[in-house]
Short mmCIF file of C-alpha atoms and ligand atoms in Angstrom, two decimals:
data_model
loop_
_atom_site.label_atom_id
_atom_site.label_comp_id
_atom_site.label_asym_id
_atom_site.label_seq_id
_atom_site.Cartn_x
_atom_site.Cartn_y
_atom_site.Cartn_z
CA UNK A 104 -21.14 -31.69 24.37
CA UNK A 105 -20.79 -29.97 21.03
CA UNK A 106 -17.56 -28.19 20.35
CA UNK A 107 -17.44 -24.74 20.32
CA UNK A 108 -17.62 -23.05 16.88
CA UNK A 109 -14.69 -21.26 16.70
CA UNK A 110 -12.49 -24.52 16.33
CA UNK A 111 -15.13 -26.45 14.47
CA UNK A 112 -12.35 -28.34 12.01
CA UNK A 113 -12.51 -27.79 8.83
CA UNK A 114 -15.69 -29.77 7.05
CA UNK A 115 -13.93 -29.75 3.21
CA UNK A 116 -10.73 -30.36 1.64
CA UNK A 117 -9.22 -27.05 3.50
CA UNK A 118 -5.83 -27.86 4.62
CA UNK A 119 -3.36 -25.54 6.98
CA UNK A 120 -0.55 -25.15 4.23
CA UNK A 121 -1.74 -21.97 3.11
CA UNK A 122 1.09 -20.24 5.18
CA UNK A 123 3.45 -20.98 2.07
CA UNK A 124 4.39 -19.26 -0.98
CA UNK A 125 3.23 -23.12 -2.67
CA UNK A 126 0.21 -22.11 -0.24
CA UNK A 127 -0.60 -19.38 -1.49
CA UNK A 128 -0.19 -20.18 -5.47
CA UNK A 129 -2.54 -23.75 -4.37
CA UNK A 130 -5.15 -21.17 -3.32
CA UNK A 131 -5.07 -19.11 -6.39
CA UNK A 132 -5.53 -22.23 -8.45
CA UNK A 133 -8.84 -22.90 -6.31
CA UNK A 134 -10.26 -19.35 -6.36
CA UNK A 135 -9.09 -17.92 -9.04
CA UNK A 136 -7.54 -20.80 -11.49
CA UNK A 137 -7.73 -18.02 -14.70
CA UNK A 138 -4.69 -16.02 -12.62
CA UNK A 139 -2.55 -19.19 -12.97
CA UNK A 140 -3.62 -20.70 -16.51
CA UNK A 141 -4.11 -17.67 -18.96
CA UNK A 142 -7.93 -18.10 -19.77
CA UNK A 143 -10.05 -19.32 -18.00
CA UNK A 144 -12.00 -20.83 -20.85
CA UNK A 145 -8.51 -22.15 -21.84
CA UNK A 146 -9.65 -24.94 -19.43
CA UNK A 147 -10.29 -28.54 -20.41
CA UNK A 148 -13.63 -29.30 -18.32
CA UNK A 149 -11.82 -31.92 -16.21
CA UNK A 150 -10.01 -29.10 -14.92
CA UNK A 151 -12.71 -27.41 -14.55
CA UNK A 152 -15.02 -30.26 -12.68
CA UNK A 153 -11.36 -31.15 -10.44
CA UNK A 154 -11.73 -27.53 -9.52
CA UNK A 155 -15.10 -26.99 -9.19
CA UNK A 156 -15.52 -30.07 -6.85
CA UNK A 157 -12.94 -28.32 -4.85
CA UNK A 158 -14.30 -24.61 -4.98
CA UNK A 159 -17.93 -26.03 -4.38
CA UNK A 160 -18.84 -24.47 -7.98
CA UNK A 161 -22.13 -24.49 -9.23
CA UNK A 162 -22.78 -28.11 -11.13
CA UNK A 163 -25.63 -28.67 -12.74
CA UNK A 164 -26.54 -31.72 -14.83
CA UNK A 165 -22.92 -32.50 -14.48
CA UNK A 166 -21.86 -29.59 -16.37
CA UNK A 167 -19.91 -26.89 -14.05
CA UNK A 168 -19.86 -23.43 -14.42
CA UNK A 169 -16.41 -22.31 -13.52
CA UNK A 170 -16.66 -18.89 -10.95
CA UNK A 171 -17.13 -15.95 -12.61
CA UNK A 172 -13.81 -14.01 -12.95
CA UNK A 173 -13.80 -10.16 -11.32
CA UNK A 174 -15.54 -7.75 -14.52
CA UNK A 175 -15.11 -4.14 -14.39
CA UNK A 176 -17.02 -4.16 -17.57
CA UNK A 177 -20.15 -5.76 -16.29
CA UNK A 178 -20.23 -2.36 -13.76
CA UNK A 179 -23.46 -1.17 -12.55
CA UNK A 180 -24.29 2.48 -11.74
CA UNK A 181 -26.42 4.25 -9.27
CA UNK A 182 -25.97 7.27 -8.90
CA UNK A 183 -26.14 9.21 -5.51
CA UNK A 184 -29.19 11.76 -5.26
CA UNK A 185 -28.30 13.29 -2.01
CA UNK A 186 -24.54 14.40 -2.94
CA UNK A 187 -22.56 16.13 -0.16
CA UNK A 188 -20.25 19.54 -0.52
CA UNK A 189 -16.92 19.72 -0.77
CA UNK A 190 -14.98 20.23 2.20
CA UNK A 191 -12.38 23.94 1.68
CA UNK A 192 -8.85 23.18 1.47
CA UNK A 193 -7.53 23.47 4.66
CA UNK A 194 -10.71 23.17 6.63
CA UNK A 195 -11.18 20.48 9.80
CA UNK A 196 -13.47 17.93 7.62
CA UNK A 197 -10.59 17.63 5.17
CA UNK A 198 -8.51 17.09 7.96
CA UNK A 199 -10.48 14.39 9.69
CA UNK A 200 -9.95 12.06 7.28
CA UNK A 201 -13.59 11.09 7.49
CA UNK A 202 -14.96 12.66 4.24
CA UNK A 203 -15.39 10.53 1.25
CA UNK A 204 -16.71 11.01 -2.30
CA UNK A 205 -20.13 10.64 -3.53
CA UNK A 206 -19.60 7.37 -5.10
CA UNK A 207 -17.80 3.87 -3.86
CA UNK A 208 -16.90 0.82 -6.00
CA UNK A 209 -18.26 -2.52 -4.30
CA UNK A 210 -18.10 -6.08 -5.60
CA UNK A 211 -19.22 -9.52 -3.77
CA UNK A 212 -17.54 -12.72 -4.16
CA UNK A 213 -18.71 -16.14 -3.66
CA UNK A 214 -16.68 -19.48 -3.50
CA UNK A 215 -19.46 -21.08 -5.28
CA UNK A 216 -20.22 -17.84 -7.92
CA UNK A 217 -17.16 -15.94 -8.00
CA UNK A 218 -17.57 -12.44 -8.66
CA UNK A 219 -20.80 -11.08 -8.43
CA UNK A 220 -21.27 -7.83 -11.09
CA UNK A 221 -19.28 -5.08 -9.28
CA UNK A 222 -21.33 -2.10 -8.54
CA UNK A 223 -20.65 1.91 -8.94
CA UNK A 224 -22.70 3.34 -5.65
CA UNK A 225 -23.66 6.05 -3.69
CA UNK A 226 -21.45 6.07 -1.04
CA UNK A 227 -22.18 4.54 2.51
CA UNK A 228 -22.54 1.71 5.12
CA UNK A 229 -21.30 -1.79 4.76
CA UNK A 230 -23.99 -4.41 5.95
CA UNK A 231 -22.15 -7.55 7.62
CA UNK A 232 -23.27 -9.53 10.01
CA UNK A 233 -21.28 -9.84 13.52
CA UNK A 234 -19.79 -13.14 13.02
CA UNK A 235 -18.12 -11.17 9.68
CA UNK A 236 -14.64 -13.12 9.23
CA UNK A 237 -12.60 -9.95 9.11
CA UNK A 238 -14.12 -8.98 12.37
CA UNK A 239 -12.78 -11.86 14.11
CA UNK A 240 -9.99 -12.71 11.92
CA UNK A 241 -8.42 -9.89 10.34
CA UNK A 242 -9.17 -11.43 6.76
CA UNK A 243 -8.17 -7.54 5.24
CA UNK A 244 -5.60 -6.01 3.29
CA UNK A 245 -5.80 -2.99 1.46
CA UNK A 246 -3.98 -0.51 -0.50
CA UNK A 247 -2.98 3.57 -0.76
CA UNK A 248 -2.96 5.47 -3.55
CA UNK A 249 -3.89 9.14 -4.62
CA UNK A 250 -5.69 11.02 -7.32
CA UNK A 251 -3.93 14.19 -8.75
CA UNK A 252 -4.93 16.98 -10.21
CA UNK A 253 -2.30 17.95 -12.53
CA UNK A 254 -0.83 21.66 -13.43
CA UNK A 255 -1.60 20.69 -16.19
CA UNK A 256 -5.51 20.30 -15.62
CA UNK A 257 -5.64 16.33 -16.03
CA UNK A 258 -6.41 13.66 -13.68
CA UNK A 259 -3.41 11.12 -13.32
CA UNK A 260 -2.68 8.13 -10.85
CA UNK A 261 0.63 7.11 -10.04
CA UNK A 262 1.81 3.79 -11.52
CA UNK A 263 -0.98 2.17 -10.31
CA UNK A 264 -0.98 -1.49 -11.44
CA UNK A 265 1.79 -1.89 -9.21
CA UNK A 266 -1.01 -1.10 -6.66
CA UNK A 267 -2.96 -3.61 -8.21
CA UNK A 268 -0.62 -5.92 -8.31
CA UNK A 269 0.56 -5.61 -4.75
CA UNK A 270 -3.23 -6.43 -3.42
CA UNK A 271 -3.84 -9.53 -4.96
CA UNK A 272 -0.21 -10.58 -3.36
CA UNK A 273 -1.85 -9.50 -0.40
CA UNK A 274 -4.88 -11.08 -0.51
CA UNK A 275 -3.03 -14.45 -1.28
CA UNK A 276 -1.58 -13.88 2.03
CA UNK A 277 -4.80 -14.24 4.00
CA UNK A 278 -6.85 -16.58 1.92
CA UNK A 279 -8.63 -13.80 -0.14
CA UNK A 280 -9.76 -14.55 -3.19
CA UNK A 281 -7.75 -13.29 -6.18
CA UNK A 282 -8.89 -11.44 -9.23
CA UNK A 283 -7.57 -9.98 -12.22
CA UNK A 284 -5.43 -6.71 -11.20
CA UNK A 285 -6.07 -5.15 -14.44
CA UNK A 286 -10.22 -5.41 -13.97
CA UNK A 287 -9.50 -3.79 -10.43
CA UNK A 288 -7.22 -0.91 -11.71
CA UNK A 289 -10.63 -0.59 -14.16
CA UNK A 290 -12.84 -0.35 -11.42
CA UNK A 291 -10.86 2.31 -9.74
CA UNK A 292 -10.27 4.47 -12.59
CA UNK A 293 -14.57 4.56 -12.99
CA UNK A 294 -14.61 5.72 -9.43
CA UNK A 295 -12.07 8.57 -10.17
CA UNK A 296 -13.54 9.45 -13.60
CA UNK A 297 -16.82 9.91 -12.14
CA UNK A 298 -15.79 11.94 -8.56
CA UNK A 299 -12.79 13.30 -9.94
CA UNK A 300 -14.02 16.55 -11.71
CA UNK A 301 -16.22 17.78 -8.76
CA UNK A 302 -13.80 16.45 -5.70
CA UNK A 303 -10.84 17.73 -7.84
CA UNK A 304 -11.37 20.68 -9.73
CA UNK A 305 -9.51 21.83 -12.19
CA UNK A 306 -8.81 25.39 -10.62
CA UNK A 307 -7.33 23.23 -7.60
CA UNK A 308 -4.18 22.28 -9.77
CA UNK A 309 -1.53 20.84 -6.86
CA UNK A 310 -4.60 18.86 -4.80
CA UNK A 311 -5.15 15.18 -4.44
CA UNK A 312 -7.48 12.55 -3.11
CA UNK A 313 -6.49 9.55 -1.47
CA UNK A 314 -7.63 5.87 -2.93
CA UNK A 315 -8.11 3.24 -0.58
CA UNK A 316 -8.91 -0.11 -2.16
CA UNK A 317 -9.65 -2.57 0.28
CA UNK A 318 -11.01 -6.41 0.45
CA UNK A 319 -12.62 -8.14 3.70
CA UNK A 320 -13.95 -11.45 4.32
CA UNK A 321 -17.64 -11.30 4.84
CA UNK A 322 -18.44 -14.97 5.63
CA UNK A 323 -21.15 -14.59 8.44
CA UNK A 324 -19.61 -18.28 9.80
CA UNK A 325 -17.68 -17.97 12.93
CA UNK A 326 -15.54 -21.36 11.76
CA UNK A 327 -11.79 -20.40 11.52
CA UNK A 328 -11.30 -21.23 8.14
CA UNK A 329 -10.44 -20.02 4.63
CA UNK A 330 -13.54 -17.21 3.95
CA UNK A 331 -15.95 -17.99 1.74
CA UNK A 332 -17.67 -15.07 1.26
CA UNK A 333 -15.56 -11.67 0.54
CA UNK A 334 -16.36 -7.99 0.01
CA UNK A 335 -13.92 -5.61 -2.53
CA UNK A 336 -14.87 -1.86 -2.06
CA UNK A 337 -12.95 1.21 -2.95
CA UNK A 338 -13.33 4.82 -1.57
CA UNK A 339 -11.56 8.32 -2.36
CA UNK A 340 -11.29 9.85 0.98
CA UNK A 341 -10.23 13.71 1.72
CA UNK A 342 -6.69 14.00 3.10
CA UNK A 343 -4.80 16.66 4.35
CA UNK A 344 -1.18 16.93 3.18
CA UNK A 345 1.19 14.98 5.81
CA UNK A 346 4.28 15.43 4.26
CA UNK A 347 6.39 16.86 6.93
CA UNK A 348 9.52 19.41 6.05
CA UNK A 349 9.61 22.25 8.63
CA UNK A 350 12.49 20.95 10.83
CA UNK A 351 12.24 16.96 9.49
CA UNK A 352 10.81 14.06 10.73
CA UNK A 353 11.39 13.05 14.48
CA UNK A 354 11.40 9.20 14.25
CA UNK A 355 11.88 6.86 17.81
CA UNK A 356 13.68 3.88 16.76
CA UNK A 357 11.36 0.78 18.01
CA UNK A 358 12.26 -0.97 21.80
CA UNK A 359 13.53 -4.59 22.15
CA UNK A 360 10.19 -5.83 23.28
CA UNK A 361 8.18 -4.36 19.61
CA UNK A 362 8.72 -5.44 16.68
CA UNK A 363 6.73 -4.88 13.70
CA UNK A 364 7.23 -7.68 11.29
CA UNK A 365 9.59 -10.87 11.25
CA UNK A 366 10.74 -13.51 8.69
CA UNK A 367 8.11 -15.95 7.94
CA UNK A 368 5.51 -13.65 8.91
CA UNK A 369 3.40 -10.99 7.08
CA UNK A 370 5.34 -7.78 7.01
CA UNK A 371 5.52 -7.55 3.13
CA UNK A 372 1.73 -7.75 2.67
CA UNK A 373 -0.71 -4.56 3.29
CA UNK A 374 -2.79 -6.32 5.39
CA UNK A 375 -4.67 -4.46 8.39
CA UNK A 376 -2.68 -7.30 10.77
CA UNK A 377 0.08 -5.20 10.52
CA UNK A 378 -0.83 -2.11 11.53
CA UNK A 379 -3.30 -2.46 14.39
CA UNK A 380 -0.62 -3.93 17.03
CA UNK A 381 1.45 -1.36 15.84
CA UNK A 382 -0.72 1.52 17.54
CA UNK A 383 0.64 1.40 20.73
CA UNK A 384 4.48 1.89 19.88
CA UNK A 385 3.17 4.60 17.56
CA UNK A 386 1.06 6.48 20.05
CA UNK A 387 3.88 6.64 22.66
CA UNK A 388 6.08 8.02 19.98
CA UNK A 389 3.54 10.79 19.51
CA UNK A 390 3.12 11.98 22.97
CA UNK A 391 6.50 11.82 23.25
CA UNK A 392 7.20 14.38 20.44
CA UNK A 393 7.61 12.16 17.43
CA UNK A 394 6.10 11.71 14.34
CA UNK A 395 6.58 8.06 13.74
CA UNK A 396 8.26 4.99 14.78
CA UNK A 397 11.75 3.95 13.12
CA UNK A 398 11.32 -0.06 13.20
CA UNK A 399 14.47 -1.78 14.20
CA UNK A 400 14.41 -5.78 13.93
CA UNK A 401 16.52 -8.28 15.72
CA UNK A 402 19.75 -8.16 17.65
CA UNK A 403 21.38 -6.66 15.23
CA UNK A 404 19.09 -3.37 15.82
CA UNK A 405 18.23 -4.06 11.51
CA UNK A 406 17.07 -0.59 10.15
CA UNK A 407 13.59 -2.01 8.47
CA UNK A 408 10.88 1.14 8.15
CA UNK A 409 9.69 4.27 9.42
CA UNK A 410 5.43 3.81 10.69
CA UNK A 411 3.91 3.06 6.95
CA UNK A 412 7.11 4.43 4.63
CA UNK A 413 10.26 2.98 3.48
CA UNK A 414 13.48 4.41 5.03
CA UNK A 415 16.55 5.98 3.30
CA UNK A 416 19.78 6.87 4.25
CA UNK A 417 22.32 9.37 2.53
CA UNK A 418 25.82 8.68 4.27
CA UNK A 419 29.79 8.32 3.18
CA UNK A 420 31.06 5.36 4.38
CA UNK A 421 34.72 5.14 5.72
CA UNK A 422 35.97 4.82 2.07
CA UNK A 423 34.40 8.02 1.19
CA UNK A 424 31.72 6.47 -1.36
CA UNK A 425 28.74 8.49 -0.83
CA UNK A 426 25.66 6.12 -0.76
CA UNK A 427 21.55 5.83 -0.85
CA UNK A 428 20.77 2.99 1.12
CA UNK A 429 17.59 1.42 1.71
CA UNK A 430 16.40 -1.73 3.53
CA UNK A 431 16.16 -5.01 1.43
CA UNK A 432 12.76 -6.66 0.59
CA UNK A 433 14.51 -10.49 0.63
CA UNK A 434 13.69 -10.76 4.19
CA UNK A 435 9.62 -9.83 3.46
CA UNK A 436 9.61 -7.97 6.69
CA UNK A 437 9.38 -4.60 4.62
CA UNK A 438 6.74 -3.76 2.41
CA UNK A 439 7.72 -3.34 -1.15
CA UNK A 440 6.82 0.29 -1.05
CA UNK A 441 6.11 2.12 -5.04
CA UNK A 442 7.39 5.12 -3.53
CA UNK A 443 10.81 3.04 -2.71
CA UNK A 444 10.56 1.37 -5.64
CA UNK A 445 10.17 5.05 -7.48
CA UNK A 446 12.80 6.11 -5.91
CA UNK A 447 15.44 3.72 -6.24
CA UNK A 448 14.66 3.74 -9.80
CA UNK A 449 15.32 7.05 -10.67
CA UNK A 450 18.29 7.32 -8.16
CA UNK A 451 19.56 4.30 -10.09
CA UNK A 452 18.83 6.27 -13.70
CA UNK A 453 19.71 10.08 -13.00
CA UNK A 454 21.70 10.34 -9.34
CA UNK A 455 24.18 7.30 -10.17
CA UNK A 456 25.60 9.44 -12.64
CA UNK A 457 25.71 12.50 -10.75
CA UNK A 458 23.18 15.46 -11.36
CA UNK A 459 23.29 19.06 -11.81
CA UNK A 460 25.99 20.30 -9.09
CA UNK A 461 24.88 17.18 -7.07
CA UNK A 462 28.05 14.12 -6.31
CA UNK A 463 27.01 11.22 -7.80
CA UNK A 464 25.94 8.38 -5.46
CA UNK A 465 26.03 4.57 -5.54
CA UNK A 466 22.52 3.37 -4.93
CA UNK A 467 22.48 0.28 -2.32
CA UNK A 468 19.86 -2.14 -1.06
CA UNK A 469 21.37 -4.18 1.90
CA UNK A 470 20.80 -4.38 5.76
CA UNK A 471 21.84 -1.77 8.31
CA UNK A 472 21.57 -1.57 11.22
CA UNK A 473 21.19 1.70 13.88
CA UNK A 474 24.62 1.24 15.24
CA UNK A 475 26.03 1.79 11.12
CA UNK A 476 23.82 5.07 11.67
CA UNK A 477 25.15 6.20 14.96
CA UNK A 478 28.56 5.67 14.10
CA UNK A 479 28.05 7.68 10.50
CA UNK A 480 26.36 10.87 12.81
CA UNK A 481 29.25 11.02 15.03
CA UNK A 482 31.77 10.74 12.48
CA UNK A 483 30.13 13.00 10.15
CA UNK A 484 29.69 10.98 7.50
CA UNK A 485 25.78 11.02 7.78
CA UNK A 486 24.83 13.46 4.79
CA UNK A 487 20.24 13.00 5.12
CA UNK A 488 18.13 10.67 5.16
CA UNK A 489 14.18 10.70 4.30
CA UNK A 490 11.03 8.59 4.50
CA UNK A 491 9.06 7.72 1.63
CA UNK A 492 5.28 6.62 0.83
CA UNK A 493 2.39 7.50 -0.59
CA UNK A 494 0.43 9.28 2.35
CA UNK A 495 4.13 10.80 3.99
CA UNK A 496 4.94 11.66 0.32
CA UNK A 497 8.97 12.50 0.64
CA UNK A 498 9.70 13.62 4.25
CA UNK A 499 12.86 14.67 5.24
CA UNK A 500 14.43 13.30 9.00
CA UNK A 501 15.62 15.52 10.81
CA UNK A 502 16.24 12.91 14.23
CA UNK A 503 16.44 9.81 15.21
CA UNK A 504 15.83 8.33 19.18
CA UNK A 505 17.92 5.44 20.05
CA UNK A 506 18.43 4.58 23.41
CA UNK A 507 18.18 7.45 25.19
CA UNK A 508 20.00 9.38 22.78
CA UNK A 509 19.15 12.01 19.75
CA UNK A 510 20.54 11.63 16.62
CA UNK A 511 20.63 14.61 14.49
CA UNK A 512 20.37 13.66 10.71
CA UNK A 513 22.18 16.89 8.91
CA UNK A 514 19.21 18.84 6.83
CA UNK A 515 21.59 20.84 4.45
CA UNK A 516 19.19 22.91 2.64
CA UNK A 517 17.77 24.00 5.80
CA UNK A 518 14.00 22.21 4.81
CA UNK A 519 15.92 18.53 3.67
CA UNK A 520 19.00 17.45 2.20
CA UNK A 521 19.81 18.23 -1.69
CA UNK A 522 18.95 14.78 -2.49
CA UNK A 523 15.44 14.62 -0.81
CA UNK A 524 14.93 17.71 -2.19
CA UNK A 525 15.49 16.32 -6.03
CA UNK A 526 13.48 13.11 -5.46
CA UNK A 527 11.10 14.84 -4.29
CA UNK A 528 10.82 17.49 -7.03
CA UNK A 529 11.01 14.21 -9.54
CA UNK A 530 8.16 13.13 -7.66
CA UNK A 531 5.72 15.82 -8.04
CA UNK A 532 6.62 16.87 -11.26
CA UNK A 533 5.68 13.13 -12.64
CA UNK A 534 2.37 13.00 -10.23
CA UNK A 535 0.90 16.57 -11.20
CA UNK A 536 2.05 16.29 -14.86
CA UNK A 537 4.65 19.00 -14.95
CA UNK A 538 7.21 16.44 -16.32
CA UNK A 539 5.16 13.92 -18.70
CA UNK A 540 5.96 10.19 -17.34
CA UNK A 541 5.21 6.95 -18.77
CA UNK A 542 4.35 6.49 -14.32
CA UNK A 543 1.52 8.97 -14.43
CA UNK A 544 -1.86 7.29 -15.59
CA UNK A 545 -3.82 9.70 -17.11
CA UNK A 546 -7.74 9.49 -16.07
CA UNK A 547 -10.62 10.16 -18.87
CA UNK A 548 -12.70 12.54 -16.81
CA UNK A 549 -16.58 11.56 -16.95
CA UNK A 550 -18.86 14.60 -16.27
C1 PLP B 818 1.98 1.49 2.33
C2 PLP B 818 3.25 1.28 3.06
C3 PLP B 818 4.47 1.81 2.60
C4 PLP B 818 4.58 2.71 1.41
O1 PLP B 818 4.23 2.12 0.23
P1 PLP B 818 3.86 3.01 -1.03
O2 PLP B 818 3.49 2.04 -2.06
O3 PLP B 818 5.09 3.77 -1.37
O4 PLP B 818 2.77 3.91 -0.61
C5 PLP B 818 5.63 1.47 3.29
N1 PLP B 818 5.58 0.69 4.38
C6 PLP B 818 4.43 0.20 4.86
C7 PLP B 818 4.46 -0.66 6.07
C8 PLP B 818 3.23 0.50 4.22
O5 PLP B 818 2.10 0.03 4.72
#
């Protein structure tokens, strides 16, 4: 009796070490050896046949061609004939988060070829066949990002290489291939030069789209194994604002028997794996009133996130230092967040010293854990605290849940505390160009 497929072993050199950071660097060296050595024509052919052998590259006449590297410049266009309408501001198809642009970016990968010639398209349906890797395997990761349209009439994106950057960590994570994050942040700056002027126009200063780059693996071989056949496709979807400020955020810190990520696992990487089993704890939090889940980890009841944004506390500890703390990213059970990152860096550069009539504050990455929280709320020394991404934007909390008891985070300025307030108005002033900010990438409209 033949085995069944889904444990057929591995037919090729694939080993299990891919779990590991060395893991993950061998695997760039197979699919994408240009990442790790600077050019990929910098390789001696040795190299070249020792990889190719590996990769399955094409070799001919004992010459190999080396897989072709990810090319924003070899980008074809076709233009969509049967463009849709743009949904009103404010209307139910903006808020369904189903409506995309005209246009998508796709590109095809091979382990034999590489990258295929990524294509500008109308937008639409993905063809992959059921025994798709991703379906069975969750080979996906993907990122979030948005599209402004300025005050001052331009088109920016918000530090996104870091974006970039972050993906092709994440693909490493689950045997993705890699790719250049430079030809990527090409790719999606075509897509927003060509949708941008009609999804955003300019007499919508203050709007956005959201960016969702995303890679799958596409192998139509049921084998659990490293895919060798992957999909990269990017869409700008409609999105309602989901910043909340009215009366905060109402976060339910996570049970004992949920957690989200853990050391050794995948918590740091965007990959769909995460978020999925995560569904249930965040439904329950909804019909019971709150907007997300506050995810605790261990014993210890470790302060780690809040849903899909990084957490921050505003408190005074017992020696009367006021502090912004945040959760550590040593661990990898957080996701290095640009919105944390953003934040910590300009807390670090204009709140350390103290701003305006605002008391300077010592900016802190370390552990916490809920009990450091409760104890601050009933001694008063909690002072706000705030959630931060890029589809929550900067949300003020307003309460926490933690078992069986509500936490009220103070809200001084009635809407959010002084110092959400000013990151937040840092925020939008760099993303819709009213401050001018080496973090706002400036789009070349095409119309
Ligand atoms: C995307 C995400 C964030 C926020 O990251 P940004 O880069 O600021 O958008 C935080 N936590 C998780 C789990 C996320 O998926």
């Amino acid at each position: 009796m033949s085995p069944p497929i889904a444990i057929t072993p591995p037919a090729e050199l694939e080993t299990t070490s891919e779990l590991t950071a060395q893991g993950i660097e061998h695997s760039l060296s197979r699919s994408a050896p240009s990442l790790l050595k600077t050019q990929p024509n910098g390789r001696t052919l040795s190299d070249t046949v020792t990889n190719g052998a590996i990769n399955g590259s094409n070799i001919s006449n004992g010459i190999a061609t080396p897989p072709q590297e990810l090319d924003a410049s070899l980008l074809q266009f076709t233009k969509n004939t049967s463009p849709r309408p743009v949904p009103a501001a404010g209307s139910p198809e903006e808020a369904s988060h189903k409506v995309c642009t005209d246009h998508m970016i796709q590109a095809k990968w091979t382990v034999q070829q590489g990258w295929e010639a990524p294509t500008l398209q109308p937008y639409g349906p993905l063809s992959l066949m059921p025994t798709a890797s991703c379906l069975h395997y969750a080979t996906e990761c993907f990122e979030g990002m948005k599209l402004y349209r300025g005050y001052d009439g331009k088109l920016r994106l918000f530090r996104p290489k870091l974006n970039c950057e972050r993906m092709l960590m994440s693909t490493g994570r689950i045997a993705l291939p890699s790719f250049p994050p430079t030809e990527l942040l090409k790719l999606i700056v075509k897509l927003c030069a060509k949708d941008g002027p009609k999804w955003l126009p300019k007499s919508k200063p203050g709007s956005f789209l959201y960016i969702r780059p995303t890679m799958i693996g596409s192998d139509s071989a049921l084998g659990v194994q490293r895919p060798k056949e992957a999909l990269l496709f990017v869409i700008l979807t409609c999105f309602p604002r989901m910043d909340i400020s009215e009366s905060g955020m109402r976060l339910l810190a996570s049970k004992d028997d949920m957690v989200r990520a853990w050391p050794g696992g995948f918590g740091y990487a965007k990959v769909g794996a995460n978020y999925g089993p995560s569904l249930v704890a965040q439904g329950e939090a909804r019909a019971q009133g709150y907007h997300q889940i506050l995810w605790l980890f261990g014993d210890e009841c470790t302060v780690t996130e809040a849903g899909a944004s990084n957490f921050f506390v505003v408190w005074r500890t017992r020696e009367g230092v006021l502090q912004l703390v945040t959760a550590p990213l040593g661990d990898k059970i957080i996701l290095d967040g640009i919105t944390r990152r953003s934040v910590l860096e300009l807390a670090r550069k204009r709140l350390a010293p103290g701003y305006e009539d605002l008391e300077a504050v010592e900016v802190v990455e370390r552990k916490f854990s809920m009990f450091e929280i409760e104890d601050a709320v009933n001694e008063e020394r909690m002072v706000e605290a705030f959630a931060v991404g890029t589809a929550f934007f900067v949300s003020p909390v307003g309460h926490i849940h933690f078992r069986g008891r509500d936490l009220t985070v103070p809200m001084k300025e009635t809407t959010s505390g002084a110092y959400t307030k000013v990151v937040k108005e840092w925020l939008t002033g760099i993303m819709w160009g009213t401050e001018q900010h080496e973090w706002g990438h400036i789009v070349e409209e095409e119309e």
